[in-house]
Short mmCIF file of C-alpha atoms in Angstrom, two decimals:
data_model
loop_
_atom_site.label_atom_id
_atom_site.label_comp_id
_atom_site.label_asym_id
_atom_site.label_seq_id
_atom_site.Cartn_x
_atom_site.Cartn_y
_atom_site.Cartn_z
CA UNK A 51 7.60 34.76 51.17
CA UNK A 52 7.37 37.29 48.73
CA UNK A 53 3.30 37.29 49.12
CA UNK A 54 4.21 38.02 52.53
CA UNK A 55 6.52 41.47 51.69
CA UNK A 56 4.07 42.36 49.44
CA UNK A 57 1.37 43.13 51.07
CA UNK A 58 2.95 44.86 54.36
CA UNK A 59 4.69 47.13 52.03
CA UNK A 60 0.79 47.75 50.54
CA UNK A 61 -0.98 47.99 54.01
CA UNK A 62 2.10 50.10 55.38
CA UNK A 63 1.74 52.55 52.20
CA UNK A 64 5.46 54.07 53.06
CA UNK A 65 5.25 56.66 50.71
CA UNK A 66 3.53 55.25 47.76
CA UNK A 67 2.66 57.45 44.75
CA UNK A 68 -0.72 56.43 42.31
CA UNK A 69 1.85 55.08 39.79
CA UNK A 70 3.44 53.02 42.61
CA UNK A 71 0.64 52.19 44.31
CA UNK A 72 -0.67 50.68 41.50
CA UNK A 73 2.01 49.34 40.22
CA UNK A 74 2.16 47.34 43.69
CA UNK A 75 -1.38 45.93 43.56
CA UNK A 76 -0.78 44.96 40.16
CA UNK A 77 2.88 42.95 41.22
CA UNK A 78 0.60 41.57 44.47
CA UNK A 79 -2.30 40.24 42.02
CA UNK A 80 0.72 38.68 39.76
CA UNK A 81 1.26 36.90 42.55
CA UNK A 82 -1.60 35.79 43.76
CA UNK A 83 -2.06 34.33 39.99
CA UNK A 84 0.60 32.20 40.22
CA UNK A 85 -0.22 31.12 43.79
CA UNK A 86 -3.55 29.71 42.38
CA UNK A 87 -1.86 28.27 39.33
CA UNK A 88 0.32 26.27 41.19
CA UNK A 89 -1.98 25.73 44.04
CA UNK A 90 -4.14 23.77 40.79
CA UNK A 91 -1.26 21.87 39.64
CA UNK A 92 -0.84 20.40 43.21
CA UNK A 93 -4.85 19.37 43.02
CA UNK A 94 -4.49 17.92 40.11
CA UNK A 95 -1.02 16.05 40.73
CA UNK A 96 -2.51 14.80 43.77
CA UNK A 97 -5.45 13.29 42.71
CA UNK A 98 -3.66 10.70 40.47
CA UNK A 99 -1.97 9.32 43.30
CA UNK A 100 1.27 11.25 42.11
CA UNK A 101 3.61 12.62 45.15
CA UNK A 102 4.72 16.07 44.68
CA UNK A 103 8.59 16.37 44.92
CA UNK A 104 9.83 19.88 46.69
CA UNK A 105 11.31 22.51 44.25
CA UNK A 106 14.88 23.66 45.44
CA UNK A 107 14.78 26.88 44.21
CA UNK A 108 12.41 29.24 44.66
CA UNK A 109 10.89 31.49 41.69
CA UNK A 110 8.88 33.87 40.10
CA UNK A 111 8.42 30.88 37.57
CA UNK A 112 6.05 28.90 39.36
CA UNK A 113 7.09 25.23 38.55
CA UNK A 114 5.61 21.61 39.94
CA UNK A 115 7.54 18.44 40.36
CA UNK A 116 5.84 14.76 40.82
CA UNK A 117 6.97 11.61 40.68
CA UNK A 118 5.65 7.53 41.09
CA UNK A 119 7.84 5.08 41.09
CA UNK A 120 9.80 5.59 38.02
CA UNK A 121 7.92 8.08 36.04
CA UNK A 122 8.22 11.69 36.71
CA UNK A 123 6.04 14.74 35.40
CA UNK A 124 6.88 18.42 35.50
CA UNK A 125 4.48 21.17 35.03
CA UNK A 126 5.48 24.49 34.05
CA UNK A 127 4.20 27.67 32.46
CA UNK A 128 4.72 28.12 28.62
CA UNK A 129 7.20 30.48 27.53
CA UNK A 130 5.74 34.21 26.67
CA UNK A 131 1.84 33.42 28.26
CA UNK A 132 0.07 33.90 31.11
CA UNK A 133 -2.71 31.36 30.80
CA UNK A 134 -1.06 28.06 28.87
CA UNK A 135 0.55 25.16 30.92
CA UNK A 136 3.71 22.66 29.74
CA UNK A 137 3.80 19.03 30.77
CA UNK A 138 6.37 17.11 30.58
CA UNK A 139 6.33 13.21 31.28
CA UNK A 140 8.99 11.09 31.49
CA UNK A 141 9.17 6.99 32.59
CA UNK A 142 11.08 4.05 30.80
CA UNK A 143 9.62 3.03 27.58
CA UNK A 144 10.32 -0.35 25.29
CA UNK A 145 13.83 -0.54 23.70
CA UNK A 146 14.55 2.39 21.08
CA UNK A 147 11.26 3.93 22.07
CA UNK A 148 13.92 7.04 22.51
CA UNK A 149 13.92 7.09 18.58
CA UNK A 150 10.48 7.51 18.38
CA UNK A 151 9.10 11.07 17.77
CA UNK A 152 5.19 11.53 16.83
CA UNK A 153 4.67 15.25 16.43
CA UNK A 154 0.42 16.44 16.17
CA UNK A 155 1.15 20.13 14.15
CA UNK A 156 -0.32 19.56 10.70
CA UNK A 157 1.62 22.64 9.65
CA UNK A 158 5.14 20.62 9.92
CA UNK A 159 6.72 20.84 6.68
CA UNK A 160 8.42 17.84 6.48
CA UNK A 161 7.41 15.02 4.05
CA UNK A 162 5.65 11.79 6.79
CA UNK A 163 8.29 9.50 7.21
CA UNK A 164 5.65 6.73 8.68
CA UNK A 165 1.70 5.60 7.61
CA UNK A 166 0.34 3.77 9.45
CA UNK A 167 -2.39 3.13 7.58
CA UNK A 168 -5.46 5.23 9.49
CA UNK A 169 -6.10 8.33 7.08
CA UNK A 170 -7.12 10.79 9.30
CA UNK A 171 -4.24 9.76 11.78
CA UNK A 172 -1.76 10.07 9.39
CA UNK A 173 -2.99 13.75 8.37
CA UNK A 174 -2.80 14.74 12.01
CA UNK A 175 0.61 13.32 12.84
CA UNK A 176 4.26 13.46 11.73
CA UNK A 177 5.91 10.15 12.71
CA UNK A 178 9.41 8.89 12.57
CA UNK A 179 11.49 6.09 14.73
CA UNK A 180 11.86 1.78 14.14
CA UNK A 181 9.18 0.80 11.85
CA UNK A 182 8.20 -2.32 13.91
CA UNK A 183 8.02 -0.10 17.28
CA UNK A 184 6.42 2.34 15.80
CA UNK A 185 3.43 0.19 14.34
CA UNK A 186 3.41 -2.00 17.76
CA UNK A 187 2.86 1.19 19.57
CA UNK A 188 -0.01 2.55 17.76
CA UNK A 189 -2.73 0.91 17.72
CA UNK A 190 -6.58 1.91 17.95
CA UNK A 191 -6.82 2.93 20.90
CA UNK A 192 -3.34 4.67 21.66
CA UNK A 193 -4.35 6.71 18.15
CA UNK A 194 -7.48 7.61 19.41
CA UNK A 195 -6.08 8.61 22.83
CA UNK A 196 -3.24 10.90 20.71
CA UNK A 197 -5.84 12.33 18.33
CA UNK A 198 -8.02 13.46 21.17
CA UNK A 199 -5.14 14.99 23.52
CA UNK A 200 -3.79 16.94 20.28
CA UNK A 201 -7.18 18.78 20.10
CA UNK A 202 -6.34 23.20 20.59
CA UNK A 203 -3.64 21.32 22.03
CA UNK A 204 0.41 21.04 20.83
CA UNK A 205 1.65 17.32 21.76
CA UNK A 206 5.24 16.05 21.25
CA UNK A 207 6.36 12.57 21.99
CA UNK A 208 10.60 12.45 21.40
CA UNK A 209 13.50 11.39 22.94
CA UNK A 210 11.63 9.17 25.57
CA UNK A 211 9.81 12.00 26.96
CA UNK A 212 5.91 12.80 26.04
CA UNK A 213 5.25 17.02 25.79
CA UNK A 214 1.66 18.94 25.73
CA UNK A 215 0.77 22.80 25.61
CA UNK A 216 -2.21 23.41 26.60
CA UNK A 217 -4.37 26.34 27.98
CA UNK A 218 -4.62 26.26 32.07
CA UNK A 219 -8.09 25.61 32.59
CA UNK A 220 -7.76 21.47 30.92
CA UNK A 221 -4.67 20.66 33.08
CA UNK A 222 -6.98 18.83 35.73
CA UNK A 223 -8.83 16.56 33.14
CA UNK A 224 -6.18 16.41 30.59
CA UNK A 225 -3.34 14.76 33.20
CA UNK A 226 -4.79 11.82 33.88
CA UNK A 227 -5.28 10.51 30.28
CA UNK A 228 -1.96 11.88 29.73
CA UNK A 229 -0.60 9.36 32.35
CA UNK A 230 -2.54 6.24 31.09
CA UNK A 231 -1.21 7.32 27.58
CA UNK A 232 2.32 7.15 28.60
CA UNK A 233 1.71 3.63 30.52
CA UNK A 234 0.86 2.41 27.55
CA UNK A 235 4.48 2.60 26.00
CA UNK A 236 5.75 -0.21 28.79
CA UNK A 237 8.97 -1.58 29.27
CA UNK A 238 7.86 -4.67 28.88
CA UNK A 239 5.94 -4.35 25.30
CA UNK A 240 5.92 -7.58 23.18
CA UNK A 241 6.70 -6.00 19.84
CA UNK A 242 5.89 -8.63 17.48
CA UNK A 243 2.95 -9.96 19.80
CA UNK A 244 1.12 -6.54 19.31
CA UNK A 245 1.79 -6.47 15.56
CA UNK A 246 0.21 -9.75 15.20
CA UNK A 247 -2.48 -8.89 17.58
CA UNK A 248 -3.42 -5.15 15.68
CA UNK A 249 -2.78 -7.66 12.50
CA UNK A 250 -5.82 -9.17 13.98
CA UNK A 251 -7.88 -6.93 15.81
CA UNK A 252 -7.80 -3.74 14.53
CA UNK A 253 -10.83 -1.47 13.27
CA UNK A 254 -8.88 0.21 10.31
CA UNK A 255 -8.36 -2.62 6.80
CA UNK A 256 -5.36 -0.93 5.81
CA UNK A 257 -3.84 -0.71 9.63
CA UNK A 258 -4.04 -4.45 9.97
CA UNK A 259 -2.61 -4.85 6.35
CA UNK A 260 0.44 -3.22 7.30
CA UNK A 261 0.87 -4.51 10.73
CA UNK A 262 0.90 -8.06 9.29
CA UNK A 263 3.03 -6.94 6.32
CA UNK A 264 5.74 -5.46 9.04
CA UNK A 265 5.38 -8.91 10.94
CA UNK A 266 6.23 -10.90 8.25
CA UNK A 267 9.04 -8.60 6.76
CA UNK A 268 10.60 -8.52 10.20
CA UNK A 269 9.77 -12.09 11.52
CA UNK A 270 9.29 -14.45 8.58
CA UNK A 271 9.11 -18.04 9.31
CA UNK A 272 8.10 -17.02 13.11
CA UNK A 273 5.41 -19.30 15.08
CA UNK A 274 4.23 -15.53 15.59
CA UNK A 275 3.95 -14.41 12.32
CA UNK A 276 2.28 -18.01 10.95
CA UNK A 277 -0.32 -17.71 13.35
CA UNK A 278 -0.91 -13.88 12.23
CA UNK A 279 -1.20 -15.10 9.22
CA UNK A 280 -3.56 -18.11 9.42
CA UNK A 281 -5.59 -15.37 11.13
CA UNK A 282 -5.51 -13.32 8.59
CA UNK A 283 -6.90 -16.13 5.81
CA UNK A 284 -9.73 -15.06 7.64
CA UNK A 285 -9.98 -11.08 7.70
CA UNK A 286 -13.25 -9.47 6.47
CA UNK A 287 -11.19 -7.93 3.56
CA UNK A 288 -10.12 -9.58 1.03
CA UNK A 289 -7.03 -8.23 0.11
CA UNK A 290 -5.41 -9.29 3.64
CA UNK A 291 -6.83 -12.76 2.92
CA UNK A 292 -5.06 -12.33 -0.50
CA UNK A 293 -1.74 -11.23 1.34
CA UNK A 294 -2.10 -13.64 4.13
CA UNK A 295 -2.69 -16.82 1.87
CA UNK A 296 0.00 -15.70 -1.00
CA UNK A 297 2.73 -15.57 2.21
CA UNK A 298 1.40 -19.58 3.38
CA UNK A 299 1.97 -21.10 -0.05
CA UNK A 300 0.80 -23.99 -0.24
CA UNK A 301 -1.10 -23.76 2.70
CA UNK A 302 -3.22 -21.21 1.54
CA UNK A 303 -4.15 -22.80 -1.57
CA UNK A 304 -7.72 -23.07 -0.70
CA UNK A 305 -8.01 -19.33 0.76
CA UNK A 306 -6.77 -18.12 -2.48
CA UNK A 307 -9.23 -20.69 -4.50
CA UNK A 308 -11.76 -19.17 -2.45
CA UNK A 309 -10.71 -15.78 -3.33
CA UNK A 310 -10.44 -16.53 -6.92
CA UNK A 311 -14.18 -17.45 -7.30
CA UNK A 312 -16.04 -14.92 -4.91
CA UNK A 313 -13.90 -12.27 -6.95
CA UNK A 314 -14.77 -8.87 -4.41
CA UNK A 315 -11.87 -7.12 -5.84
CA UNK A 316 -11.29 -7.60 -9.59
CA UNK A 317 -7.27 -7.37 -9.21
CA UNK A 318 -7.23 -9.65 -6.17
CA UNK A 319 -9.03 -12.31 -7.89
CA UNK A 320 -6.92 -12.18 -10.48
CA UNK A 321 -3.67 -12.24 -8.64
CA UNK A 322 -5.40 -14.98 -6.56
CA UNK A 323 -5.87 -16.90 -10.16
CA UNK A 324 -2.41 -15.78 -11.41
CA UNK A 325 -0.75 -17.67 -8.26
CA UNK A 326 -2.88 -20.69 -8.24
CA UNK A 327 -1.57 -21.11 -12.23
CA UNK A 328 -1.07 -24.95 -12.56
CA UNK A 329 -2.67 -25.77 -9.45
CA UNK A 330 -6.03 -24.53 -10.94
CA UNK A 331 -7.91 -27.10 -12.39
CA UNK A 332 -9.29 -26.61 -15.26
CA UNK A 333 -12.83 -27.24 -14.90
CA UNK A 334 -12.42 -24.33 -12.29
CA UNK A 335 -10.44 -22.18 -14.04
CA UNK A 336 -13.63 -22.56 -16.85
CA UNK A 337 -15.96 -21.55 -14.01
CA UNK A 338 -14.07 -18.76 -12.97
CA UNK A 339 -14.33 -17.47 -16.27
CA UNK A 340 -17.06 -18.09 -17.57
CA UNK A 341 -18.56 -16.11 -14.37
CA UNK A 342 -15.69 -13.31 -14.69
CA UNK A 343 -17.35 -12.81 -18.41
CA UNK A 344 -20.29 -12.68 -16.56
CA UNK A 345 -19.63 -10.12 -13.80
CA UNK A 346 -17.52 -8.25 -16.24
CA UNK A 347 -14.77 -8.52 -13.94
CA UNK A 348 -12.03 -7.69 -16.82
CA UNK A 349 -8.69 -8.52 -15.06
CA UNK A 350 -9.76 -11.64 -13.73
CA UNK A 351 -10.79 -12.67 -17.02
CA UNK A 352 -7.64 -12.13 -18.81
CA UNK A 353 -6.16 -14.23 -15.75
CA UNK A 354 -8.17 -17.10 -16.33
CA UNK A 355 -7.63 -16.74 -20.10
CA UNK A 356 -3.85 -16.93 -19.11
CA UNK A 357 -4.01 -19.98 -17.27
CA UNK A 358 -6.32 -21.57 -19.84
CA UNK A 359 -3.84 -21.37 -22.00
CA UNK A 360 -1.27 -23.44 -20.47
CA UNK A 361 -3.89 -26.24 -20.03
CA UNK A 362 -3.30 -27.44 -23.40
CA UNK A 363 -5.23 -29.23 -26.11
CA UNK A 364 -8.53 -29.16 -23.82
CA UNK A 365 -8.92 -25.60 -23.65
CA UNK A 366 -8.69 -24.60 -27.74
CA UNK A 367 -12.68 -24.76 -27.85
CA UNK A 368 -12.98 -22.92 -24.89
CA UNK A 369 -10.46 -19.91 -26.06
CA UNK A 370 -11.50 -20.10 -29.44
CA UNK A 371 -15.53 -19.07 -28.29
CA UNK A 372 -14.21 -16.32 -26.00
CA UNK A 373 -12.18 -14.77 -29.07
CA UNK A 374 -15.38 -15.14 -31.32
CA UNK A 375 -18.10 -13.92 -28.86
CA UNK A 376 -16.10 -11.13 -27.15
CA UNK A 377 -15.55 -7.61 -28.56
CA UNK A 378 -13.08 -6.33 -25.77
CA UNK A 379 -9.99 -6.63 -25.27
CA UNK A 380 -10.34 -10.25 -24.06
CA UNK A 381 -10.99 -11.44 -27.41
CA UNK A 382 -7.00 -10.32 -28.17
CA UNK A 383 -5.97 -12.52 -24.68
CA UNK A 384 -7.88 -15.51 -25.74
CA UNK A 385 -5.90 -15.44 -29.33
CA UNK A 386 -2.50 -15.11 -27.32
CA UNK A 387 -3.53 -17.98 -25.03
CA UNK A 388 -3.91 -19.93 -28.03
CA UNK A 389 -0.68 -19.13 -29.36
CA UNK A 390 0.45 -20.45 -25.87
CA UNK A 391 -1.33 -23.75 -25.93
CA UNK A 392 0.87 -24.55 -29.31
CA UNK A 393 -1.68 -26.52 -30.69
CA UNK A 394 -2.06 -27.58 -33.86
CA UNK A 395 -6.25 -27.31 -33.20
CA UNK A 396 -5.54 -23.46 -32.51
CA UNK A 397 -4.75 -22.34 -36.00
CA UNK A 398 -8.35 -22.34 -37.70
CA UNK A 399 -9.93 -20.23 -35.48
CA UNK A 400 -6.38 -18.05 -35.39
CA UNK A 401 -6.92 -17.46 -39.37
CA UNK A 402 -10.41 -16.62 -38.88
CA UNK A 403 -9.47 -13.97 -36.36
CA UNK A 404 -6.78 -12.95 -38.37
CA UNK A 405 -9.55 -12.34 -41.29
CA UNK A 406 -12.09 -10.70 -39.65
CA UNK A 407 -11.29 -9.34 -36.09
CA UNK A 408 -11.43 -6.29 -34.85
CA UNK A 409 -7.52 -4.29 -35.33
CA UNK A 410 -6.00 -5.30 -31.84
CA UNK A 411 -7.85 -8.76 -31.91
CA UNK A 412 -5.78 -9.36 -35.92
CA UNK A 413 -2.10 -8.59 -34.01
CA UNK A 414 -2.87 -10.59 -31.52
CA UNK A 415 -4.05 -13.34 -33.87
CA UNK A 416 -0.75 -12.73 -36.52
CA UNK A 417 1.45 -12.91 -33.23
CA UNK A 418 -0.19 -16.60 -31.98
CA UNK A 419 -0.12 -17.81 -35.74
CA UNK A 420 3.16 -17.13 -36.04
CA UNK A 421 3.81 -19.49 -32.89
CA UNK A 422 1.33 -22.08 -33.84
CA UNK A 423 0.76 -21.35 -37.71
CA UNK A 424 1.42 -23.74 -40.16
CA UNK A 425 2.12 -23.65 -44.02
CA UNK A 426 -2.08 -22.99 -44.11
CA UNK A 427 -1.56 -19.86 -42.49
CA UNK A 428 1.38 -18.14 -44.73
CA UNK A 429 -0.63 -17.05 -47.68
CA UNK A 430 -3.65 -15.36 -45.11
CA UNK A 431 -1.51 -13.75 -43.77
CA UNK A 432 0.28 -12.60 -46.47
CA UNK A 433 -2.93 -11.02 -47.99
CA UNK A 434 -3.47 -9.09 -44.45
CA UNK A 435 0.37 -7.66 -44.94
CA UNK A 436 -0.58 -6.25 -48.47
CA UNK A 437 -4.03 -4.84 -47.50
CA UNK A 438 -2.63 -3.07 -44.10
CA UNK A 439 -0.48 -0.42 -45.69
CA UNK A 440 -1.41 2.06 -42.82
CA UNK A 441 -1.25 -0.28 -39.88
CA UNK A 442 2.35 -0.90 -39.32
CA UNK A 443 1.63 -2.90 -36.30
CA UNK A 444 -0.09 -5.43 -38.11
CA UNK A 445 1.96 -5.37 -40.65
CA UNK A 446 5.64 -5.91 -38.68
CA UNK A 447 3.35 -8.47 -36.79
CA UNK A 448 2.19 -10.33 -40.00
CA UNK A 449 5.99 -10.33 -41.46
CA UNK A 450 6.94 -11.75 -38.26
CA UNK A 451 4.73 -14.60 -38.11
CA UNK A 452 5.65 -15.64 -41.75
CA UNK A 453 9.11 -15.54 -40.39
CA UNK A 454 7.94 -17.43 -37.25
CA UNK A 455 6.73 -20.14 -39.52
CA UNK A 456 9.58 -20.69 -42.33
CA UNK A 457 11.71 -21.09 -39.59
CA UNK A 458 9.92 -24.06 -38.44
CA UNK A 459 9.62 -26.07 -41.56
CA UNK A 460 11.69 -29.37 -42.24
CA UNK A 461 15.01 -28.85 -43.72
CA UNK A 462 14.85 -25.17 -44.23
CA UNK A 463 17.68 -22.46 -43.93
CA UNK A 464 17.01 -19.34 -41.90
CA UNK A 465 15.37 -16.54 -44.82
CA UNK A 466 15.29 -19.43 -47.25
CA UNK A 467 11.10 -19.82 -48.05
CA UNK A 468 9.64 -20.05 -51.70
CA UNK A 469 6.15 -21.38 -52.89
CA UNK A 470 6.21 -23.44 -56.09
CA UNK A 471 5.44 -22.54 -59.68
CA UNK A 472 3.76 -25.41 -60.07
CA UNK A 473 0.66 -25.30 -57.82
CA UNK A 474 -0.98 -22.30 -55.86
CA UNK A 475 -0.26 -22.51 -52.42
CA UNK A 476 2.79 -25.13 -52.28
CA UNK A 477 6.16 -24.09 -50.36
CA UNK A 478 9.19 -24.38 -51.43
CA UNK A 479 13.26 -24.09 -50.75
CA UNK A 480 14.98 -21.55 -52.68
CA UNK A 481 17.66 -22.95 -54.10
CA UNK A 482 19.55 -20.04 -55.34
CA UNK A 483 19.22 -16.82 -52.80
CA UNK A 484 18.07 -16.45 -49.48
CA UNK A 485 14.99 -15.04 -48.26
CA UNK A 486 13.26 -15.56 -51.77
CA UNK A 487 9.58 -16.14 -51.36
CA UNK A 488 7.45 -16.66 -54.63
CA UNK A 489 4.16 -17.32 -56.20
CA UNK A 490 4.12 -19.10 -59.48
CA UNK A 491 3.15 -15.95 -62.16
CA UNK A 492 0.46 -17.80 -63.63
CA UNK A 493 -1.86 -17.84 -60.15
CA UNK A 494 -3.70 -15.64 -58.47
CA UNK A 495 -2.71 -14.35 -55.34
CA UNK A 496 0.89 -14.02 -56.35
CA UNK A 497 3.34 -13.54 -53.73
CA UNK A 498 6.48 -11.26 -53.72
CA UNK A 499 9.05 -9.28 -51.78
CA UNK A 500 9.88 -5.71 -53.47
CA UNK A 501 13.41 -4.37 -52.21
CA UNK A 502 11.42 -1.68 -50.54
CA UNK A 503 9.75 -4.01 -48.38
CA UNK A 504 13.04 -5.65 -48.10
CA UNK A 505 14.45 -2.42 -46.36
CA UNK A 506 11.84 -2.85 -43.92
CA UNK A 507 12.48 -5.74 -42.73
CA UNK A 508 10.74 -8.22 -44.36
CA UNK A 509 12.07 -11.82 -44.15
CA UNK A 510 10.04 -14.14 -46.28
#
C-alpha cells in the first residue's frame, strides 16, 4: 500500500520542489529495499518447507513469520542497520534445555562456566546451564555446526530460543543449517545415552574423558555407565583406559596391568601400579621396574619401588641394587622401601648407604634405619651426626633414628640408652638418669650428649 501512494504522488509531481523531489525518490527506493528484503526472506522460508504465517500489523519494519509444526522462526532486521538480518528460532527442546545459554562473542568478559573439553571450542564459546545437558548436547558434530554458523556471525542460544545476526546476503544458505541445528536439541534426547555414546565416539581425547567422567558422576552403578566404561578399557588413550579401569575395580584389573607395563604416560603407569598395590605380583612388579629404570620413566619407578617394598623379605636384594646402582632420586625411594619391608636383611645395605650415599640418599637411609636399625646401626650413625654439623636434615634425621632404635630394645625406658664401659660398642640401661648415652672413656669412638645438643633435641 504505501508502494502504491508513493509513486502516484512521484508520477503526479503536485508541486514537488528538488529537495522534495528527491527526498521522495529516496523514501520510494527505501521502500523498494525492504520489498526485496522481505520478498528474500519469503524465498528462503519457503524453500525449507516452512509455511509463512501472515503479519497482523503492517510496518515500515519489514518482519517474516514461519512456522512447522511446533517450531517457529522469525526474521527481522537488526536494530540501527540497513543490511544485517535477526533470526530467531524457537521449538521444544529436552528438559531444562531453557537453562542452557552458549554465547559465540570471544570478547564476553565473563570467566567460562563450562569446558567441554575441545580447545578451540571452548575459546569460541561462553557456556553455562546442567552439566549433564550441556555435555549430551554438544557433541562433534553439533560443535562443528555452532563453530561454523558463529563465523562474521553473532549466535545466541538462551532461554529455549536459538539467535543469529548476520549480514543479508547469507540468510538463504545460513537458514537451513540453522534449522537442522536446532532439531538437533529434541524433545526426546536420551541424556545419559549420548554421554556414553560421545564417551565412545568422539574425535576429541579430552571430550570423551569428560563425557564419561559426567556419566559416571551422575549415573554410577548404571547398566549405562558400566557399559561406557567397559568401552572405555578400550579407548586409544590411555588415560581414559586408566579412568575407565580405576572406576571397574576389580574388573579392570587386567586393563590397568596392561597399562602398568606399556607405560605411554609416565604418571598413568604409575597410578595404574599404585592401584594394583598388593594385587601386583611381584615378579611383575620386578619387570615393571626393571624396564621403568630402563625407559627412564621416573614416576613409575618410584611406584614400583613402593610396592616392592611391601612385598617383604623377597624384595631386600632387589631394593638394595636399585639404591647402589642409581644416582637419582630413586636411590632415596629404594632406601625408604626398605625401611618399609622391616626386615632385618635391610639394615647392611641401609648402613652402607648411610656411609657413603649421596646427601638425600643418607636421610633417606638414617630415616629407614631408624625403622629397621638395630643396635649395629647406633654407633654409624652416630659418627654421621658428629660429622654433619651443617646438614641439619641429616642430622635431626640421624638423632631420630637413634631414638627410633632405643625405643625398641628389650626392657628399656623411653630416653633411657647407654653403651658399656666395658667393651666398645655394647648398649646399655642407664641406671641413674634418663636419656644418658655413653662410650666407655678408654675407646675410641666415644659417644656423648653435650647439653647443647641436648637443647636441640637430642634423645639418646
Amino acid at each position: 500500500m504505501w508502494e502504491v501512494i508513493l509513486l502516484v504522488v512521484l508520477l503526479s509531481g503536485a508541486g514537488l520542489g528538488s529537495i522534495g523531489y528527491g527526498l521522495l525518490l529516496s523514501s520510494l527506493s527505501s521502500v523498494q529495499r525492504k520489498r526485496q528484503r522481505r520478498q528474500a526472506w519469503r524465498e528462503a522460508v519457503m524453500s525449507c518447507g516452512l509455511q509463512i504465517v501472515p503479519v497482523e500489523v503492517y510496518s515500515w519494519t519489514p518482519q517474516l513469520k514461519a512456522r512447522a509444526e511446533a517450531l517457529e522462526v522469525r526474521i527481522e532486521p537488526c536494530e540501527g542497520s540497513d543490511d544485517s538480518t535477526r533470526i530467531v528460532i524457537e521449538a521444544p527442546g529436552p528438559q531444562y534445555f531453557n537453562l542452557v545459554k552458549i554465547l559465540s562473542d570471544v570478547h564476553l568478559p565473563w570467566t567460562r562456566e563450562i569446558e567441554v573439553g575441545h580447545r578451540s571450542f571452548d575459546r569460541e564459546f561462553f557456556i553455562q546451564g546442567p552439566t549433564e545437558l550441556v555435555f549430551a548436547l554438544l557433541d562433534a558434530e553439533t560443535r562443528h555446526e555452532l563453530s561454523l554458523l558463529s563465523v562474521n556471525k553473532r549466535l545466541e542460544i538462551s532461554d529455549g530460543t536459538l539467535r543469529v545476526e548476520l549480514a543479508d546476503e547469507f540468510v538463504p544458505s545460513v537458514l537451513p543449517r540453522l534449522l537442522d541445528l536446532r532439531h538437533r536439541f529434541t524433545p526426546s534426547l536420551n541424556v545419559w545415552r549420548r554421554l556414553a555414546e560421545n564417551a565412545r565416539e568422539d574425535p576429541q581425547d579430552e571430550v570423551r574423558l569428560r563425557n564419561l567422567l559426567v556419566l559416571v558422576r551422575e549415573q554410577p552403578g548404571e547398566s549405562v555407565t558400566l557399559e561406557a566404561l567397559r568401552a572405555a578399557c578400550s579407548d586409544p588413550n590411555p588415560e581414559i583406559q586408566f579412568r575407565a579401569a580405576k572406576e571397574l575395580g576389580a574388573e579392570g584389573r587386567d586393563t590397568l596391568l596392561e597399562i602398568a607395563e606399556r607405560m605411554v604416560y609416565d604418571d598413568v603407569s604409575a597410578e595404574a601400579v599404585l592401584i594394583l598395590d598388593r594385587d601386583l605380583p611381584l615378579e611383575r612388579a620386578r619387570s615393571i621396574l626393571e624396564q621403568a629404570l630402563r625407559l627412564r620413566r621416573l614416576q613409575t619407578a618410584r611406584a614400583g619401588l613402593e610396592v616392592i617394598g611391601r612385598g617383604g623379605a623377597a624384595a631386600v636384594d632387589m631394593l638394595a641394587e636399585v639404591m647402589e646402582q642409581e644416582a637419582s632420586e630413586l636411590a632415596a625411594a629404594a632406601a625408604q622401601a626398605l625401611g618399609e619391608i622391616g626386615n632385618p636383611a635391610a639394615e647392611l645395605p641401609l648402613i652402607l648407604a648411610l656411609q657413603r650415599g649421596r646427601m638425600d640418599l643418607r636421610v633417606a637411609a638414617a630415616n629407614a634405619l631408624g625403622r629397621v636399625g638395630s643396635v649395629a646401626a647406633v654407633l654409624p650413625l652416630k659418627e654421621v651426626y658428629e660429622r654433619s654439623w651443617l646438614d641439619r636434615e641429616l642430622r635431626r634425621a640421624t638423632r631420630q633414628a637413634i631414638a627410633e632404635i632405643q625405643s625398641r630394645l628389650s626392657g628399656a625406658a623411653p630416653g633411657q640408652l647407654s653403651l658399656a664401659g666395658t667393651e666398645a660398642g655394647q648398649l646399655s640401661l642407664a641406671k641413674d638418669e634418663e636419656g644418658q648415652l655413653s662410650l666407655a672413656d678408654n675407646q675410641d669412638g666415644q659417644l656423648s650428649i653435650t647439653p647443647e645438643e641436648a637443647e636441640e633435641g637430642a634423645t639418646c
